[in-house]
Amino acid sequence: MVVTELLTLEQRIARIEDERAIVRLQTAYGYYVDKSQWDDAADLFARDATLEIAARGLYRGQERIRAYLKCLPSLKEGSLFNHMQLQPLITLDGDRAWGRWRAIMEVTIAGAVDMVGEATYENAYLREDGVWKIAKLHCFVTHYADRSRGLAQGAIPMGTELPE
């Protein structure tokens, strides 16, 4: 009986550690993207991963994801990028996992853009070479709005390109 209880406890600990690793992985992704650390962000993806954000295209493979990220506006003086990823709901199944996250976003580029927004991430993860990686990142942007006009009057159509 003690052996069975220990095995169950070890399995529970392993699942908690896996979940924590996935939370850390997703948090690192958000931080690296917000700080324009494109290579660090791309390295979090599995070799055959996919990335799709706000219907801007589907990018397959770590190197295509890296190229896409490098086309995003860069963090520079007068800009602010914050994508706070909250409310993780993670489902584990061996070396695969799925996660849903809500994101609250702030995007400011001095003299050009000052927006707030919200999105949902529906992601898949896999353990590749013993390390959790993002296998699929799919971000559905619910809204962006001009911060000064608020959500009711400042809605910005999806697909609007951000200025550099």
CSV table of N, CA and C in Angstrom, one decimal:
chain,number,residue,atom,x,y,z
A,1,MET,N,0.8,-1.2,0.0
A,1,MET,CA,0.0,0.0,0.0
A,1,MET,C,0.9,1.3,0.0
A,2,VAL,N,1.9,1.3,0.8
A,2,VAL,CA,2.8,2.4,0.8
A,2,VAL,C,3.5,2.7,-0.5
A,3,VAL,N,3.9,1.6,-1.2
A,3,VAL,CA,4.5,1.7,-2.5
A,3,VAL,C,3.5,2.4,-3.5
A,4,THR,N,2.3,2.0,-3.5
A,4,THR,CA,1.2,2.5,-4.3
A,4,THR,C,1.0,4.0,-4.0
A,5,GLU,N,1.0,4.4,-2.8
A,5,GLU,CA,0.8,5.7,-2.4
A,5,GLU,C,2.0,6.6,-2.8
A,6,LEU,N,3.2,6.1,-2.7
A,6,LEU,CA,4.4,6.8,-3.2
A,6,LEU,C,4.4,7.0,-4.7
A,7,LEU,N,4.0,6.0,-5.4
A,7,LEU,CA,3.9,6.1,-6.9
A,7,LEU,C,2.9,7.1,-7.2
A,8,THR,N,1.8,7.1,-6.6
A,8,THR,CA,0.7,8.1,-6.9
A,8,THR,C,1.3,9.5,-6.5
A,9,LEU,N,1.9,9.7,-5.4
A,9,LEU,CA,2.5,11.0,-5.0
A,9,LEU,C,3.6,11.4,-6.0
A,10,GLU,N,4.4,10.5,-6.5
A,10,GLU,CA,5.4,10.9,-7.5
A,10,GLU,C,4.8,11.3,-8.8
A,11,GLN,N,3.7,10.6,-9.2
A,11,GLN,CA,3.0,11.0,-10.4
A,11,GLN,C,2.4,12.4,-10.3
A,12,ARG,N,1.8,12.7,-9.1
A,12,ARG,CA,1.2,14.0,-8.9
A,12,ARG,C,2.3,15.1,-8.9
A,13,ILE,N,3.4,14.8,-8.3
A,13,ILE,CA,4.5,15.8,-8.3
A,13,ILE,C,5.0,16.0,-9.7
A,14,ALA,N,5.1,15.0,-10.5
A,14,ALA,CA,5.6,15.1,-11.9
A,14,ALA,C,4.6,16.0,-12.7
A,15,ARG,N,3.3,15.8,-12.5
A,15,ARG,CA,2.3,16.6,-13.2
A,15,ARG,C,2.4,18.0,-12.8
A,16,ILE,N,2.6,18.3,-11.5
A,16,ILE,CA,2.7,19.7,-11.0
A,16,ILE,C,3.9,20.3,-11.6
A,17,GLU,N,5.0,19.6,-11.7
A,17,GLU,CA,6.3,20.1,-12.3
A,17,GLU,C,6.1,20.4,-13.7
A,18,ASP,N,5.4,19.5,-14.4
A,18,ASP,CA,5.1,19.8,-15.9
A,18,ASP,C,4.2,21.0,-16.1
A,19,GLU,N,3.2,21.1,-15.2
A,19,GLU,CA,2.3,22.3,-15.4
A,19,GLU,C,3.1,23.6,-15.1
A,20,ARG,N,4.0,23.6,-14.1
A,20,ARG,CA,4.8,24.8,-13.8
A,20,ARG,C,5.7,25.1,-14.9
A,21,ALA,N,6.3,24.1,-15.5
A,21,ALA,CA,7.2,24.3,-16.7
A,21,ALA,C,6.5,24.9,-17.8
A,22,ILE,N,5.2,24.5,-18.1
A,22,ILE,CA,4.4,25.1,-19.1
A,22,ILE,C,4.1,26.6,-18.8
A,23,VAL,N,3.7,26.9,-17.6
A,23,VAL,CA,3.4,28.2,-17.2
A,23,VAL,C,4.7,29.1,-17.4
A,24,ARG,N,5.8,28.6,-17.0
A,24,ARG,CA,7.0,29.3,-17.1
A,24,ARG,C,7.4,29.5,-18.6
A,25,LEU,N,7.1,28.5,-19.4
A,25,LEU,CA,7.4,28.6,-20.9
A,25,LEU,C,6.5,29.7,-21.5
A,26,GLN,N,5.2,29.7,-21.2
A,26,GLN,CA,4.3,30.7,-21.8
A,26,GLN,C,4.7,32.1,-21.3
A,27,THR,N,5.0,32.2,-20.0
A,27,THR,CA,5.4,33.5,-19.4
A,27,THR,C,6.7,34.0,-20.1
A,28,ALA,N,7.6,33.1,-20.3
A,28,ALA,CA,8.9,33.5,-21.0
A,28,ALA,C,8.5,34.0,-22.4
A,29,TYR,N,7.7,33.3,-23.1
A,29,TYR,CA,7.2,33.8,-24.5
A,29,TYR,C,6.7,35.2,-24.4
A,30,GLY,N,5.8,35.5,-23.5
A,30,GLY,CA,5.2,36.8,-23.4
A,30,GLY,C,6.3,37.9,-23.1
A,31,TYR,N,7.2,37.6,-22.2
A,31,TYR,CA,8.3,38.5,-21.8
A,31,TYR,C,9.2,38.8,-23.0
A,32,TYR,N,9.6,37.7,-23.7
A,32,TYR,CA,10.6,37.9,-24.8
A,32,TYR,C,9.9,38.7,-25.9
A,33,VAL,N,8.7,38.4,-26.2
A,33,VAL,CA,8.0,39.2,-27.3
A,33,VAL,C,7.8,40.6,-26.9
A,34,ASP,N,7.4,40.9,-25.7
A,34,ASP,CA,7.3,42.3,-25.2
A,34,ASP,C,8.6,43.1,-25.2
A,35,LYS,N,9.7,42.4,-25.1
A,35,LYS,CA,11.0,43.0,-25.0
A,35,LYS,C,11.8,42.9,-26.3
A,36,SER,N,11.1,42.5,-27.4
A,36,SER,CA,11.7,42.3,-28.7
A,36,SER,C,12.9,41.4,-28.8
A,37,GLN,N,12.8,40.4,-27.9
A,37,GLN,CA,13.9,39.4,-27.9
A,37,GLN,C,13.5,38.2,-28.8
A,38,TRP,N,13.5,38.5,-30.1
A,38,TRP,CA,12.9,37.6,-31.1
A,38,TRP,C,13.5,36.2,-31.1
A,39,ASP,N,14.8,36.1,-31.0
A,39,ASP,CA,15.5,34.8,-31.1
A,39,ASP,C,15.2,34.0,-29.8
A,40,ASP,N,15.2,34.6,-28.7
A,40,ASP,CA,14.8,33.9,-27.4
A,40,ASP,C,13.4,33.4,-27.5
A,41,ALA,N,12.5,34.2,-28.0
A,41,ALA,CA,11.1,33.8,-28.2
A,41,ALA,C,11.0,32.6,-29.1
A,42,ALA,N,11.6,32.7,-30.3
A,42,ALA,CA,11.5,31.6,-31.3
A,42,ALA,C,12.1,30.3,-30.8
A,43,ASP,N,13.1,30.4,-29.9
A,43,ASP,CA,13.7,29.2,-29.4
A,43,ASP,C,12.8,28.4,-28.4
A,44,LEU,N,11.7,29.0,-28.0
A,44,LEU,CA,10.7,28.4,-27.1
A,44,LEU,C,9.8,27.4,-27.9
A,45,PHE,N,9.8,27.5,-29.2
A,45,PHE,CA,9.0,26.7,-30.1
A,45,PHE,C,9.6,25.4,-30.5
A,46,ALA,N,8.8,24.4,-30.7
A,46,ALA,CA,9.2,23.1,-31.2
A,46,ALA,C,9.7,23.3,-32.6
A,47,ARG,N,10.5,22.4,-33.1
A,47,ARG,CA,11.0,22.4,-34.5
A,47,ARG,C,9.9,22.6,-35.5
A,48,ASP,N,8.8,21.8,-35.3
A,48,ASP,CA,7.7,21.9,-36.3
A,48,ASP,C,6.5,22.6,-35.8
A,49,ALA,N,6.7,23.6,-34.9
A,49,ALA,CA,5.6,24.3,-34.3
A,49,ALA,C,4.9,25.2,-35.4
A,50,THR,N,3.7,25.7,-35.0
A,50,THR,CA,2.9,26.6,-35.7
A,50,THR,C,2.6,27.8,-34.9
A,51,LEU,N,2.5,29.0,-35.5
A,51,LEU,CA,2.1,30.2,-34.8
A,51,LEU,C,1.1,30.9,-35.7
A,52,GLU,N,0.0,31.3,-35.1
A,52,GLU,CA,-1.0,32.1,-35.8
A,52,GLU,C,-1.6,33.2,-34.8
A,53,ILE,N,-1.4,34.4,-35.1
A,53,ILE,CA,-1.8,35.5,-34.3
A,53,ILE,C,-2.8,36.4,-35.0
A,54,ALA,N,-4.0,36.6,-34.6
A,54,ALA,CA,-4.9,37.6,-35.1
A,54,ALA,C,-5.1,37.4,-36.6
A,55,ALA,N,-5.1,36.2,-37.1
A,55,ALA,CA,-5.4,36.0,-38.6
A,55,ALA,C,-4.4,36.7,-39.5
A,56,ARG,N,-3.1,36.9,-39.0
A,56,ARG,CA,-2.1,37.5,-39.8
A,56,ARG,C,-1.3,36.5,-40.6
A,57,GLY,N,-1.7,35.3,-40.6
A,57,GLY,CA,-1.0,34.2,-41.3
A,57,GLY,C,-0.6,33.1,-40.4
A,58,LEU,N,-0.4,31.9,-41.0
A,58,LEU,CA,0.0,30.7,-40.2
A,58,LEU,C,1.5,30.5,-40.6
A,59,TYR,N,2.3,30.5,-39.6
A,59,TYR,CA,3.8,30.3,-39.7
A,59,TYR,C,4.1,28.9,-39.2
A,60,ARG,N,4.8,28.1,-40.0
A,60,ARG,CA,5.1,26.7,-39.6
A,60,ARG,C,6.6,26.5,-39.5
A,61,GLY,N,7.1,26.0,-38.4
A,61,GLY,CA,8.5,25.7,-38.2
A,61,GLY,C,9.2,26.8,-37.4
A,62,GLN,N,10.1,26.5,-36.6
A,62,GLN,CA,10.8,27.4,-35.8
A,62,GLN,C,11.4,28.6,-36.5
A,63,GLU,N,12.0,28.3,-37.7
A,63,GLU,CA,12.7,29.4,-38.4
A,63,GLU,C,11.7,30.3,-39.1
A,64,ARG,N,10.6,29.9,-39.5
A,64,ARG,CA,9.5,30.8,-40.1
A,64,ARG,C,8.9,31.6,-39.0
A,65,ILE,N,8.7,31.0,-37.8
A,65,ILE,CA,8.3,31.7,-36.6
A,65,ILE,C,9.2,32.8,-36.3
A,66,ARG,N,10.5,32.5,-36.3
A,66,ARG,CA,11.6,33.5,-36.0
A,66,ARG,C,11.5,34.7,-37.0
A,67,ALA,N,11.4,34.4,-38.2
A,67,ALA,CA,11.3,35.4,-39.3
A,67,ALA,C,10.0,36.3,-39.0
A,68,TYR,N,8.9,35.7,-38.7
A,68,TYR,CA,7.7,36.5,-38.5
A,68,TYR,C,7.9,37.4,-37.3
A,69,LEU,N,8.4,36.9,-36.2
A,69,LEU,CA,8.6,37.7,-35.0
A,69,LEU,C,9.5,38.9,-35.3
A,70,LYS,N,10.5,38.7,-36.1
A,70,LYS,CA,11.5,39.8,-36.4
A,70,LYS,C,10.8,40.9,-37.3
A,71,CYS,N,9.6,40.6,-37.8
A,71,CYS,CA,8.9,41.7,-38.5
A,71,CYS,C,8.0,42.5,-37.6
A,72,LEU,N,7.9,42.1,-36.4
A,72,LEU,CA,7.0,42.9,-35.5
A,72,LEU,C,7.7,44.2,-35.1
A,73,PRO,N,6.9,45.2,-34.7
A,73,PRO,CA,7.5,46.5,-34.2
A,73,PRO,C,8.5,46.2,-33.0
A,74,SER,N,9.6,46.9,-33.0
A,74,SER,CA,10.6,46.7,-32.0
A,74,SER,C,10.4,47.6,-30.8
A,75,LEU,N,10.8,47.2,-29.7
A,75,LEU,CA,10.7,48.0,-28.5
A,75,LEU,C,11.8,49.0,-28.6
A,76,LYS,N,11.4,50.3,-28.5
A,76,LYS,CA,12.4,51.4,-28.5
A,76,LYS,C,11.9,52.5,-27.6
A,77,GLU,N,12.7,53.6,-27.5
A,77,GLU,CA,12.3,54.7,-26.6
A,77,GLU,C,10.9,55.2,-27.0
A,78,GLY,N,10.0,55.3,-26.0
A,78,GLY,CA,8.7,55.8,-26.3
A,78,GLY,C,7.6,54.7,-26.6
A,79,SER,N,8.1,53.5,-26.6
A,79,SER,CA,7.1,52.4,-26.9
A,79,SER,C,7.0,51.5,-25.6
A,80,LEU,N,5.8,50.9,-25.6
A,80,LEU,CA,5.5,50.0,-24.5
A,80,LEU,C,4.7,48.8,-25.1
A,81,PHE,N,5.2,47.6,-24.8
A,81,PHE,CA,4.5,46.4,-25.2
A,81,PHE,C,4.3,45.5,-23.9
A,82,ASN,N,3.1,45.3,-23.5
A,82,ASN,CA,2.8,44.4,-22.4
A,82,ASN,C,1.6,43.5,-22.8
A,83,HIS,N,1.9,42.2,-22.8
A,83,HIS,CA,0.9,41.2,-23.0
A,83,HIS,C,0.8,40.3,-21.8
A,84,MET,N,0.0,40.7,-20.8
A,84,MET,CA,0.0,39.9,-19.6
A,84,MET,C,-0.9,38.7,-19.8
A,85,GLN,N,-0.4,37.6,-19.7
A,85,GLN,CA,-1.1,36.3,-19.9
A,85,GLN,C,-1.6,35.7,-18.6
A,86,LEU,N,-2.9,35.6,-18.5
A,86,LEU,CA,-3.5,35.3,-17.2
A,86,LEU,C,-4.4,34.1,-17.3
A,87,GLN,N,-4.9,33.6,-16.2
A,87,GLN,CA,-5.9,32.5,-16.1
A,87,GLN,C,-5.5,31.2,-16.9
A,88,PRO,N,-4.3,30.7,-16.7
A,88,PRO,CA,-4.0,29.5,-17.4
A,88,PRO,C,-4.9,28.3,-17.1
A,89,LEU,N,-5.3,27.6,-18.1
A,89,LEU,CA,-6.0,26.4,-17.9
A,89,LEU,C,-5.3,25.3,-18.7
A,90,ILE,N,-4.6,24.5,-18.0
A,90,ILE,CA,-3.6,23.5,-18.7
A,90,ILE,C,-4.1,22.1,-18.5
A,91,THR,N,-4.1,21.4,-19.6
A,91,THR,CA,-4.5,19.9,-19.6
A,91,THR,C,-3.2,19.2,-20.0
A,92,LEU,N,-2.8,18.2,-19.2
A,92,LEU,CA,-1.6,17.4,-19.5
A,92,LEU,C,-2.0,16.0,-20.0
A,93,ASP,N,-1.3,15.5,-20.9
A,93,ASP,CA,-1.4,14.1,-21.4
A,93,ASP,C,-0.1,13.6,-21.8
A,94,GLY,N,0.7,13.0,-20.8
A,94,GLY,CA,2.0,12.5,-21.1
A,94,GLY,C,3.0,13.6,-21.6
A,95,ASP,N,3.5,13.5,-22.8
A,95,ASP,CA,4.4,14.4,-23.3
A,95,ASP,C,3.8,15.5,-24.2
A,96,ARG,N,2.5,15.6,-24.0
A,96,ARG,CA,1.7,16.7,-24.7
A,96,ARG,C,0.8,17.4,-23.7
A,97,ALA,N,0.5,18.6,-24.1
A,97,ALA,CA,-0.3,19.4,-23.2
A,97,ALA,C,-1.0,20.5,-24.0
A,98,TRP,N,-2.1,21.0,-23.5
A,98,TRP,CA,-2.9,22.1,-24.1
A,98,TRP,C,-3.1,23.1,-23.0
A,99,GLY,N,-3.2,24.4,-23.5
A,99,GLY,CA,-3.4,25.5,-22.5
A,99,GLY,C,-4.2,26.6,-23.2
A,100,ARG,N,-5.1,27.2,-22.3
A,100,ARG,CA,-5.8,28.3,-22.7
A,100,ARG,C,-5.4,29.5,-21.7
A,101,TRP,N,-5.2,30.6,-22.3
A,101,TRP,CA,-4.8,31.8,-21.6
A,101,TRP,C,-5.6,33.0,-22.0
A,102,ARG,N,-5.8,33.9,-21.1
A,102,ARG,CA,-6.4,35.2,-21.5
A,102,ARG,C,-5.2,36.2,-21.4
A,103,ALA,N,-5.2,37.2,-22.3
A,103,ALA,CA,-4.2,38.2,-22.4
A,103,ALA,C,-4.8,39.6,-22.3
A,104,ILE,N,-4.2,40.4,-21.5
A,104,ILE,CA,-4.6,41.8,-21.4
A,104,ILE,C,-3.4,42.5,-22.1
A,105,MET,N,-3.6,43.4,-23.1
A,105,MET,CA,-2.5,43.9,-23.8
A,105,MET,C,-2.5,45.5,-23.8
A,106,GLU,N,-1.3,46.0,-23.7
A,106,GLU,CA,-1.0,47.4,-23.9
A,106,GLU,C,0.0,47.6,-25.0
A,107,VAL,N,-0.3,48.4,-25.9
A,107,VAL,CA,0.6,48.7,-27.0
A,107,VAL,C,0.7,50.2,-27.3
A,108,THR,N,1.9,50.7,-27.0
A,108,THR,CA,2.1,52.1,-27.2
A,108,THR,C,3.4,52.3,-28.1
A,109,ILE,N,3.2,53.1,-29.1
A,109,ILE,CA,4.3,53.6,-29.9
A,109,ILE,C,4.2,55.1,-30.0
A,110,ALA,N,5.2,55.8,-29.4
A,110,ALA,CA,5.1,57.2,-29.2
A,110,ALA,C,4.7,57.9,-30.5
A,111,GLY,N,3.7,58.8,-30.4
A,111,GLY,CA,3.3,59.6,-31.6
A,111,GLY,C,2.4,58.8,-32.6
A,112,ALA,N,2.2,57.5,-32.4
A,112,ALA,CA,1.5,56.8,-33.4
A,112,ALA,C,0.3,56.0,-32.8
A,113,VAL,N,0.5,55.2,-31.8
A,113,VAL,CA,-0.5,54.2,-31.3
A,113,VAL,C,-0.5,54.2,-29.8
A,114,ASP,N,-1.6,54.2,-29.2
A,114,ASP,CA,-1.8,54.0,-27.7
A,114,ASP,C,-3.1,53.1,-27.6
A,115,MET,N,-2.9,51.8,-27.5
A,115,MET,CA,-4.0,50.9,-27.5
A,115,MET,C,-4.0,50.0,-26.3
A,116,VAL,N,-5.2,49.5,-26.0
A,116,VAL,CA,-5.4,48.4,-25.0
A,116,VAL,C,-6.1,47.3,-25.8
A,117,GLY,N,-6.0,46.1,-25.3
A,117,GLY,CA,-6.7,45.0,-26.0
A,117,GLY,C,-6.8,43.8,-25.1
A,118,GLU,N,-7.5,42.8,-25.7
A,118,GLU,CA,-7.7,41.5,-25.0
A,118,GLU,C,-7.7,40.4,-26.0
A,119,ALA,N,-7.1,39.2,-25.6
A,119,ALA,CA,-7.0,38.1,-26.5
A,119,ALA,C,-7.1,36.8,-25.7
A,120,THR,N,-7.4,35.7,-26.5
A,120,THR,CA,-7.4,34.4,-25.9
A,120,THR,C,-6.3,33.6,-26.7
A,121,TYR,N,-5.5,32.9,-25.9
A,121,TYR,CA,-4.5,32.0,-26.5
A,121,TYR,C,-5.0,30.6,-26.4
A,122,GLU,N,-5.0,29.8,-27.5
A,122,GLU,CA,-5.3,28.4,-27.4
A,122,GLU,C,-4.1,27.7,-27.9
A,123,ASN,N,-3.3,27.1,-27.0
A,123,ASN,CA,-2.0,26.6,-27.4
A,123,ASN,C,-1.8,25.1,-27.1
A,124,ALA,N,-0.9,24.5,-27.8
A,124,ALA,CA,-0.5,23.1,-27.6
A,124,ALA,C,1.0,23.1,-27.3
A,125,TYR,N,1.4,22.2,-26.5
A,125,TYR,CA,2.8,22.1,-26.0
A,125,TYR,C,3.2,20.6,-26.2
A,126,LEU,N,4.5,20.4,-26.4
A,126,LEU,CA,5.1,19.1,-26.4
A,126,LEU,C,6.4,19.1,-25.7
A,127,ARG,N,6.8,17.9,-25.2
A,127,ARG,CA,8.1,17.7,-24.6
A,127,ARG,C,9.0,17.3,-25.8
A,128,GLU,N,9.9,18.1,-26.1
A,128,GLU,CA,10.9,17.8,-27.3
A,128,GLU,C,12.3,17.7,-26.7
A,129,ASP,N,12.9,16.6,-26.9
A,129,ASP,CA,14.2,16.4,-26.3
A,129,ASP,C,14.3,16.6,-24.8
A,130,GLY,N,13.2,16.2,-24.1
A,130,GLY,CA,13.1,16.4,-22.7
A,130,GLY,C,12.7,17.7,-22.1
A,131,VAL,N,12.4,18.7,-23.0
A,131,VAL,CA,12.1,20.1,-22.6
A,131,VAL,C,10.7,20.4,-23.2
A,132,TRP,N,9.9,21.1,-22.4
A,132,TRP,CA,8.6,21.5,-22.9
A,132,TRP,C,8.8,22.7,-23.9
A,133,LYS,N,8.1,22.6,-25.0
A,133,LYS,CA,8.2,23.6,-26.0
A,133,LYS,C,6.8,23.9,-26.5
A,134,ILE,N,6.6,25.1,-27.1
A,134,ILE,CA,5.3,25.5,-27.7
A,134,ILE,C,5.2,24.7,-29.0
A,135,ALA,N,4.2,23.9,-29.2
A,135,ALA,CA,3.9,23.2,-30.4
A,135,ALA,C,3.0,24.0,-31.4
A,136,LYS,N,2.0,24.7,-30.8
A,136,LYS,CA,1.1,25.5,-31.5
A,136,LYS,C,0.7,26.7,-30.7
A,137,LEU,N,0.9,27.9,-31.2
A,137,LEU,CA,0.4,29.1,-30.5
A,137,LEU,C,-0.6,29.7,-31.5
A,138,HIS,N,-1.8,29.8,-30.9
A,138,HIS,CA,-3.0,30.4,-31.7
A,138,HIS,C,-3.6,31.5,-30.8
A,139,CYS,N,-3.5,32.7,-31.3
A,139,CYS,CA,-4.0,33.8,-30.5
A,139,CYS,C,-5.2,34.5,-31.2
A,140,PHE,N,-6.3,34.5,-30.6
A,140,PHE,CA,-7.5,35.1,-31.1
A,140,PHE,C,-7.7,36.5,-30.4
A,141,VAL,N,-7.5,37.6,-31.1
A,141,VAL,CA,-7.6,38.9,-30.5
A,141,VAL,C,-9.1,39.3,-30.5
A,142,THR,N,-9.6,39.5,-29.3
A,142,THR,CA,-11.0,39.9,-29.1
A,142,THR,C,-11.2,41.4,-29.5
A,143,HIS,N,-10.3,42.2,-29.0
A,143,HIS,CA,-10.5,43.7,-29.4
A,143,HIS,C,-9.2,44.4,-29.1
A,144,TYR,N,-9.0,45.5,-29.8
A,144,TYR,CA,-8.0,46.6,-29.5
A,144,TYR,C,-8.9,47.8,-29.5
A,145,ALA,N,-8.5,48.8,-28.6
A,145,ALA,CA,-9.1,50.1,-28.6
A,145,ALA,C,-8.1,51.1,-28.3
A,146,ASP,N,-8.4,52.3,-28.8
A,146,ASP,CA,-7.6,53.5,-28.6
A,146,ASP,C,-7.8,53.8,-27.1
A,147,ARG,N,-6.7,53.8,-26.3
A,147,ARG,CA,-6.8,54.0,-24.9
A,147,ARG,C,-7.5,55.3,-24.5
A,148,SER,N,-7.3,56.4,-25.2
A,148,SER,CA,-7.8,57.7,-24.8
A,148,SER,C,-9.3,57.7,-25.1
A,149,ARG,N,-9.9,56.9,-26.0
A,149,ARG,CA,-11.3,56.9,-26.4
A,149,ARG,C,-12.1,55.8,-25.7
A,150,GLY,N,-11.4,54.8,-25.1
A,150,GLY,CA,-12.0,53.8,-24.4
A,150,GLY,C,-12.6,52.7,-25.3
A,151,LEU,N,-13.1,51.6,-24.7
A,151,LEU,CA,-13.6,50.5,-25.4
A,151,LEU,C,-14.8,50.8,-26.2
A,152,ALA,N,-15.7,51.6,-25.7
A,152,ALA,CA,-17.0,51.9,-26.3
A,152,ALA,C,-16.8,52.7,-27.6
A,153,GLN,N,-15.9,53.6,-27.7
A,153,GLN,CA,-15.7,54.5,-28.8
A,153,GLN,C,-14.4,54.3,-29.6
A,154,GLY,N,-13.5,53.7,-29.0
A,154,GLY,CA,-12.1,53.6,-29.6
A,154,GLY,C,-11.8,52.3,-30.2
A,155,ALA,N,-12.8,51.5,-30.6
A,155,ALA,CA,-12.4,50.2,-31.2
A,155,ALA,C,-11.6,50.3,-32.5
A,156,ILE,N,-10.6,49.5,-32.6
A,156,ILE,CA,-9.8,49.5,-33.7
A,156,ILE,C,-10.0,48.2,-34.5
A,157,PRO,N,-10.3,48.2,-35.8
A,157,PRO,CA,-10.6,47.0,-36.6
A,157,PRO,C,-9.5,46.0,-36.5
A,158,MET,N,-9.8,44.7,-36.4
A,158,MET,CA,-8.8,43.7,-36.5
A,158,MET,C,-8.1,43.7,-37.8
A,159,GLY,N,-6.8,43.4,-37.9
A,159,GLY,CA,-6.1,43.4,-39.1
A,159,GLY,C,-5.5,44.8,-39.4
A,160,THR,N,-5.7,45.8,-38.6
A,160,THR,CA,-5.1,47.1,-38.8
A,160,THR,C,-3.6,46.9,-38.5
A,161,GLU,N,-2.7,47.3,-39.4
A,161,GLU,CA,-1.3,47.2,-39.2
A,161,GLU,C,-0.8,48.3,-38.2
A,162,LEU,N,0.1,47.9,-37.4
A,162,LEU,CA,0.7,48.9,-36.4
A,162,LEU,C,1.9,49.6,-37.1
A,163,PRO,N,2.0,50.9,-36.9
A,163,PRO,CA,3.1,51.7,-37.5
A,163,PRO,C,4.4,51.3,-36.8
A,164,GLU,N,5.5,51.5,-37.5
A,164,GLU,CA,6.8,51.3,-36.9
A,164,GLU,C,7.2,52.4,-35.9
